Amino acid sequence: MDEEDPEEFQKRLDTLAPLVVDGAPYAVSLGFKILEMTRNRAVMTTPYSEDLVGDPEAGTLHGGVVTALLDHCCGMAAFGGLGARHTPATLDLRIDYMRPAKPGCDITAEAQCLKSHGLVAFVRATAHDGDPDDPVAIAQAAFMISGASKAAHKRAYEAFKAAES
Amino acid sequence: MSEVLLETLLATPFVSRIGVQVEQKGTELTGVLPFQDTLVGNPLIPALHGGAVGAFLEVVASASLLVSQPMARLPRPIDVAIDYLRPARAQDVYARAIVARSGRRVANVRVEAWQGRTEAPVATLHGHFLITPKGADDES
């Protein structure tokens, strides 16, 4: 699988990655978008919205929005790192909240898959509100291609083939 | 107990949007995340989004801190570590927190979330929160 042509791989990633975001209702409802996607790296953003505020006095986004964006962005980096065939599930996610995000600013997350082998991937990520050198949060996470994910992928693939024929 | 702040927390746009509710008995609190289609992360399984479960656990941690003692402000997360133990199915999620330590500025909280059976948790959170207990921090 690793000997796959890099161009072919990137093509598959470009096709599948947006589906993994647009196919996740939670990601859609929070407005997640992919900015960049290569084998081991994912950059995603979520627009500032008053709907997502966690501190009405300060107007800052809820920590949970940053948690969700970091989780999804790390998952995308792991998806690429693991070969872009199955969507991995989060095993653990550790986040340090360095400071509240500035009101009115979009949040961008950048994730790097540091290592992947077999079914497990290790990812590190940063979330910022404009300046990557002044992060609002940093995260480290581990992902795994679960049996449930593989089985779901198989069901979906068979349904797709059946619909095609 | 910080009744008003608990209401404020549940009424914040993000928290009311994901639909977190609490069942409270004295200082004991159970959080409920009623299932909604918009919480799904992987529709093929279908499983809830890790970010939805994570955010829910953070809210339950904050809510539990608010019922544990009078606070002047909403707790703010410093760090959280979330373990995902099994896929969270397309059903309601429940969570309960243990405040392991609550000091003058920082509280250490553990939260466990489950669906069908409490013995089969779907996720756990361990985190530190910045808190402002009433009276303890009047100078700031």
Tab-separated table of N, CA and C in Angstrom, chain A residues 16-105:
chain	number	residue	atom	x	y	z
A	16	LEU	N	-11.228	12.019	-1.504
A	16	LEU	CA	-11.875	11.466	-0.312
A	16	LEU	C	-11.938	12.431	0.865
A	17	ALA	N	-10.869	13.243	1.031
A	17	ALA	CA	-10.794	14.084	2.232
A	17	ALA	C	-12.023	14.992	2.399
A	18	PRO	N	-12.477	15.687	1.336
A	18	PRO	CA	-13.661	16.532	1.533
A	18	PRO	C	-14.898	15.726	1.938
A	19	LEU	N	-14.966	14.445	1.480
A	19	LEU	CA	-16.115	13.606	1.850
A	19	LEU	C	-16.116	13.291	3.337
A	20	VAL	N	-14.890	13.138	3.883
A	20	VAL	CA	-14.787	12.799	5.301
A	20	VAL	C	-15.213	14.001	6.161
A	21	VAL	N	-15.116	15.208	5.596
A	21	VAL	CA	-15.585	16.397	6.325
A	21	VAL	C	-17.070	16.633	6.044
A	22	ASP	N	-17.434	16.691	4.764
A	22	ASP	CA	-18.832	16.985	4.418
A	22	ASP	C	-19.774	15.846	4.782
A	23	GLY	N	-19.207	14.636	4.956
A	23	GLY	CA	-20.022	13.489	5.337
A	23	GLY	C	-20.248	13.405	6.836
A	24	ALA	N	-19.596	14.271	7.594
A	24	ALA	CA	-19.768	14.261	9.054
A	24	ALA	C	-20.687	15.413	9.455
A	25	PRO	N	-21.937	15.114	9.797
A	25	PRO	CA	-22.898	16.185	10.099
A	25	PRO	C	-22.397	17.182	11.155
A	26	TYR	N	-21.676	16.661	12.150
A	26	TYR	CA	-21.198	17.567	13.205
A	26	TYR	C	-20.202	18.579	12.631
A	27	ALA	N	-19.302	18.108	11.756
A	27	ALA	CA	-18.317	19.001	11.127
A	27	ALA	C	-19.020	20.016	10.226
A	28	VAL	N	-20.049	19.568	9.526
A	28	VAL	CA	-20.799	20.468	8.644
A	28	VAL	C	-21.516	21.535	9.477
A	29	SER	N	-22.125	21.093	10.590
A	29	SER	CA	-22.911	22.044	11.384
A	29	SER	C	-22.020	23.110	12.019
A	30	LEU	N	-20.741	22.780	12.246
A	30	LEU	CA	-19.838	23.791	12.814
A	30	LEU	C	-19.098	24.555	11.717
A	31	GLY	N	-19.291	24.172	10.471
A	31	GLY	CA	-18.712	24.920	9.347
A	31	GLY	C	-17.265	24.589	9.018
A	32	PHE	N	-16.814	23.376	9.371
A	32	PHE	CA	-15.417	23.007	9.103
A	32	PHE	C	-15.134	22.951	7.601
A	33	LYS	N	-13.937	23.457	7.222
A	33	LYS	CA	-13.490	23.388	5.824
A	33	LYS	C	-12.029	22.949	5.802
A	34	ILE	N	-11.670	22.187	4.767
A	34	ILE	CA	-10.261	21.813	4.594
A	34	ILE	C	-9.557	22.910	3.803
A	35	LEU	N	-8.395	23.352	4.272
A	35	LEU	CA	-7.608	24.338	3.527
A	35	LEU	C	-6.473	23.657	2.778
A	36	GLU	N	-5.952	22.592	3.373
A	36	GLU	CA	-4.781	21.933	2.794
A	36	GLU	C	-4.766	20.495	3.267
A	37	MET	N	-4.391	19.595	2.356
A	37	MET	CA	-4.394	18.189	2.742
A	37	MET	C	-3.328	17.459	1.945
A	38	THR	N	-2.305	16.978	2.635
A	38	THR	CA	-1.311	16.126	1.993
A	38	THR	C	-1.183	14.863	2.849
A	39	ARG	N	-0.264	13.948	2.482
A	39	ARG	CA	-0.230	12.645	3.130
A	39	ARG	C	-0.253	12.720	4.661
A	40	ASN	N	0.631	13.540	5.243
A	40	ASN	CA	0.709	13.544	6.700
A	40	ASN	C	0.257	14.860	7.330
A	41	ARG	N	-0.328	15.745	6.519
A	41	ARG	CA	-0.626	17.062	7.057
A	41	ARG	C	-2.035	17.497	6.662
A	42	ALA	N	-2.723	18.100	7.619
A	42	ALA	CA	-4.058	18.631	7.338
A	42	ALA	C	-4.177	20.022	7.943
A	43	VAL	N	-4.763	20.930	7.192
A	43	VAL	CA	-5.058	22.267	7.709
A	43	VAL	C	-6.551	22.487	7.517
A	44	MET	N	-7.235	22.833	8.617
A	44	MET	CA	-8.681	23.041	8.548
A	44	MET	C	-9.065	24.315	9.267
A	45	THR	N	-10.224	24.845	8.894
A	45	THR	CA	-10.662	26.079	9.533
A	45	THR	C	-12.149	26.007	9.864
A	46	THR	N	-12.539	26.794	10.870
A	46	THR	CA	-13.956	26.959	11.171
A	46	THR	C	-14.223	28.451	11.343
A	47	PRO	N	-15.294	28.951	10.710
A	47	PRO	CA	-15.540	30.380	10.784
A	47	PRO	C	-16.099	30.790	12.144
A	48	TYR	N	-15.748	31.987	12.581
A	48	TYR	CA	-16.327	32.525	13.811
A	48	TYR	C	-17.830	32.677	13.618
A	49	SER	N	-18.593	32.294	14.629
A	49	SER	CA	-20.038	32.452	14.545
A	49	SER	C	-20.574	32.703	15.950
A	50	GLU	N	-21.550	33.596	16.057
A	50	GLU	CA	-22.099	33.904	17.385
A	50	GLU	C	-22.808	32.695	17.984
A	51	ASP	N	-23.178	31.760	17.125
A	51	ASP	CA	-23.798	30.508	17.558
A	51	ASP	C	-22.861	29.625	18.364
A	52	LEU	N	-21.563	29.869	18.235
A	52	LEU	CA	-20.574	28.961	18.823
A	52	LEU	C	-19.870	29.589	20.020
A	53	VAL	N	-20.432	30.699	20.503
A	53	VAL	CA	-19.810	31.411	21.614
A	53	VAL	C	-19.977	30.628	22.911
A	54	GLY	N	-18.924	30.653	23.751
A	54	GLY	CA	-18.975	29.958	25.028
A	54	GLY	C	-18.957	30.915	26.195
A	55	ASP	N	-18.537	32.148	25.951
A	55	ASP	CA	-18.499	33.171	26.994
A	55	ASP	C	-19.183	34.417	26.432
A	56	PRO	N	-20.502	34.560	26.696
A	56	PRO	CA	-21.268	35.634	26.061
A	56	PRO	C	-20.731	37.038	26.402
A	57	GLU	N	-20.140	37.184	27.594
A	57	GLU	CA	-19.619	38.501	27.969
A	57	GLU	C	-18.437	38.894	27.091
A	58	ALA	N	-17.502	37.952	26.930
A	58	ALA	CA	-16.289	38.246	26.161
A	58	ALA	C	-16.501	37.989	24.669
A	59	GLY	N	-17.507	37.190	24.322
A	59	GLY	CA	-17.755	36.868	22.920
A	59	GLY	C	-16.786	35.850	22.352
A	60	THR	N	-16.107	35.119	23.246
A	60	THR	CA	-15.131	34.136	22.758
A	60	THR	C	-15.816	32.799	22.467
A	61	LEU	N	-15.239	32.045	21.536
A	61	LEU	CA	-15.789	30.742	21.156
A	61	LEU	C	-15.662	29.763	22.316
A	62	HIS	N	-16.591	28.810	22.363
A	62	HIS	CA	-16.529	27.765	23.384
A	62	HIS	C	-15.329	26.854	23.123
A	63	GLY	N	-14.682	26.406	24.226
A	63	GLY	CA	-13.548	25.501	24.085
A	63	GLY	C	-13.906	24.265	23.283
A	64	GLY	N	-15.174	23.866	23.363
A	64	GLY	CA	-15.623	22.662	22.659
A	64	GLY	C	-15.513	22.776	21.145
A	65	VAL	N	-15.598	24.007	20.631
A	65	VAL	CA	-15.454	24.211	19.183
A	65	VAL	C	-14.007	23.911	18.785
A	66	VAL	N	-13.082	24.421	19.611
A	66	VAL	CA	-11.658	24.193	19.354
A	66	VAL	C	-11.353	22.696	19.500
A	67	THR	N	-11.950	22.067	20.530
A	67	THR	CA	-11.783	20.622	20.735
A	67	THR	C	-12.219	19.855	19.485
A	68	ALA	N	-13.405	20.207	18.970
A	68	ALA	CA	-13.945	19.492	17.819
A	68	ALA	C	-13.086	19.701	16.576
A	69	LEU	N	-12.646	20.953	16.359
A	69	LEU	CA	-11.824	21.238	15.179
A	69	LEU	C	-10.490	20.494	15.271
A	70	LEU	N	-9.873	20.515	16.469
A	70	LEU	CA	-8.592	19.813	16.634
A	70	LEU	C	-8.778	18.313	16.443
A	71	ASP	N	-9.879	17.774	16.981
A	71	ASP	CA	-10.151	16.341	16.833
A	71	ASP	C	-10.288	15.978	15.352
A	72	HIS	N	-11.081	16.784	14.637
A	72	HIS	CA	-11.314	16.449	13.230
A	72	HIS	C	-10.057	16.639	12.389
A	73	CYS	N	-9.322	17.731	12.652
A	73	CYS	CA	-8.112	18.020	11.875
A	73	CYS	C	-7.048	16.949	12.132
A	74	CYS	N	-6.880	16.568	13.401
A	74	CYS	CA	-5.939	15.496	13.736
A	74	CYS	C	-6.381	14.200	13.047
A	75	GLY	N	-7.682	13.964	13.041
A	75	GLY	CA	-8.217	12.762	12.401
A	75	GLY	C	-7.930	12.746	10.912
A	76	MET	N	-7.992	13.933	10.268
A	76	MET	CA	-7.705	14.012	8.834
A	76	MET	C	-6.229	13.714	8.560
A	77	ALA	N	-5.338	14.258	9.411
A	77	ALA	CA	-3.905	13.986	9.239
A	77	ALA	C	-3.637	12.492	9.423
A	78	ALA	N	-4.336	11.881	10.385
A	78	ALA	CA	-4.189	10.441	10.625
A	78	ALA	C	-4.761	9.642	9.446
A	79	PHE	N	-5.875	10.129	8.903
A	79	PHE	CA	-6.502	9.479	7.741
A	79	PHE	C	-5.511	9.396	6.585
A	80	GLY	N	-4.847	10.530	6.283
A	80	GLY	CA	-3.834	10.562	5.233
A	80	GLY	C	-2.643	9.685	5.590
A	81	GLY	N	-2.182	9.827	6.832
A	81	GLY	CA	-1.004	9.076	7.287
A	81	GLY	C	-1.223	7.572	7.235
A	82	LEU	N	-2.465	7.156	7.438
A	82	LEU	CA	-2.767	5.721	7.474
A	82	LEU	C	-3.149	5.167	6.100
A	83	GLY	N	-3.010	6.005	5.047
A	83	GLY	CA	-3.216	5.484	3.704
A	83	GLY	C	-4.500	5.919	3.038
A	84	ALA	N	-5.300	6.752	3.699
A	84	ALA	CA	-6.508	7.339	3.109
A	84	ALA	C	-7.489	6.305	2.565
A	85	ARG	N	-7.701	5.232	3.333
A	85	ARG	CA	-8.705	4.235	2.926
A	85	ARG	C	-9.825	4.118	3.947
A	86	HIS	N	-9.464	4.097	5.229
A	86	HIS	CA	-10.472	3.996	6.283
A	86	HIS	C	-10.404	5.235	7.155
A	87	THR	N	-11.580	5.653	7.667
A	87	THR	CA	-11.551	6.799	8.581
A	87	THR	C	-11.197	6.292	9.976
A	88	PRO	N	-10.151	6.857	10.569
A	88	PRO	CA	-9.738	6.369	11.880
A	88	PRO	C	-10.614	6.968	12.996
A	89	ALA	N	-10.649	6.272	14.127
A	89	ALA	CA	-11.361	6.773	15.309
A	89	ALA	C	-10.338	7.310	16.303
A	90	THR	N	-10.737	8.312	17.077
A	90	THR	CA	-9.826	8.883	18.070
A	90	THR	C	-9.654	7.906	19.236
A	91	LEU	N	-8.395	7.630	19.587
A	91	LEU	CA	-8.113	6.825	20.783
A	91	LEU	C	-8.003	7.743	21.975
A	92	ASP	N	-7.160	8.763	21.850
A	92	ASP	CA	-7.107	9.781	22.892
A	92	ASP	C	-6.718	11.115	22.287
A	93	LEU	N	-7.078	12.148	22.997
A	93	LEU	CA	-6.870	13.518	22.527
A	93	LEU	C	-6.532	14.349	23.751
A	94	ARG	N	-5.359	14.968	23.724
A	94	ARG	CA	-4.948	15.815	24.854
A	94	ARG	C	-4.822	17.237	24.336
A	95	ILE	N	-5.452	18.177	25.002
A	95	ILE	CA	-5.432	19.558	24.533
A	95	ILE	C	-4.983	20.493	25.645
A	96	ASP	N	-4.084	21.410	25.315
A	96	ASP	CA	-3.749	22.514	26.215
A	96	ASP	C	-4.374	23.767	25.643
A	97	TYR	N	-5.204	24.412	26.439
A	97	TYR	CA	-5.820	25.674	26.008
A	97	TYR	C	-4.930	26.820	26.468
A	98	MET	N	-4.188	27.427	25.520
A	98	MET	CA	-3.211	28.449	25.903
A	98	MET	C	-3.879	29.780	26.233
A	99	ARG	N	-4.912	30.127	25.485
A	99	ARG	CA	-5.624	31.392	25.725
A	99	ARG	C	-6.952	31.342	24.975
A	100	PRO	N	-7.913	32.208	25.385
A	100	PRO	CA	-9.181	32.225	24.640
A	100	PRO	C	-8.949	32.770	23.234
A	101	ALA	N	-9.711	32.271	22.267
A	101	ALA	CA	-9.618	32.796	20.900
A	101	ALA	C	-10.221	34.194	20.866
A	102	LYS	N	-9.661	35.044	19.999
A	102	LYS	CA	-10.150	36.426	19.914
A	102	LYS	C	-11.561	36.444	19.315
A	103	PRO	N	-12.468	37.245	19.909
A	103	PRO	CA	-13.823	37.312	19.356
A	103	PRO	C	-13.788	37.769	17.903
A	104	GLY	N	-14.593	37.142	17.070
A	104	GLY	CA	-14.688	37.550	15.670
A	104	GLY	C	-13.679	36.900	14.754
A	105	CYS	N	-12.720	36.146	15.321
A	105	CYS	CA	-11.680	35.548	14.469
A	105	CYS	C	-12.006	34.090	14.146
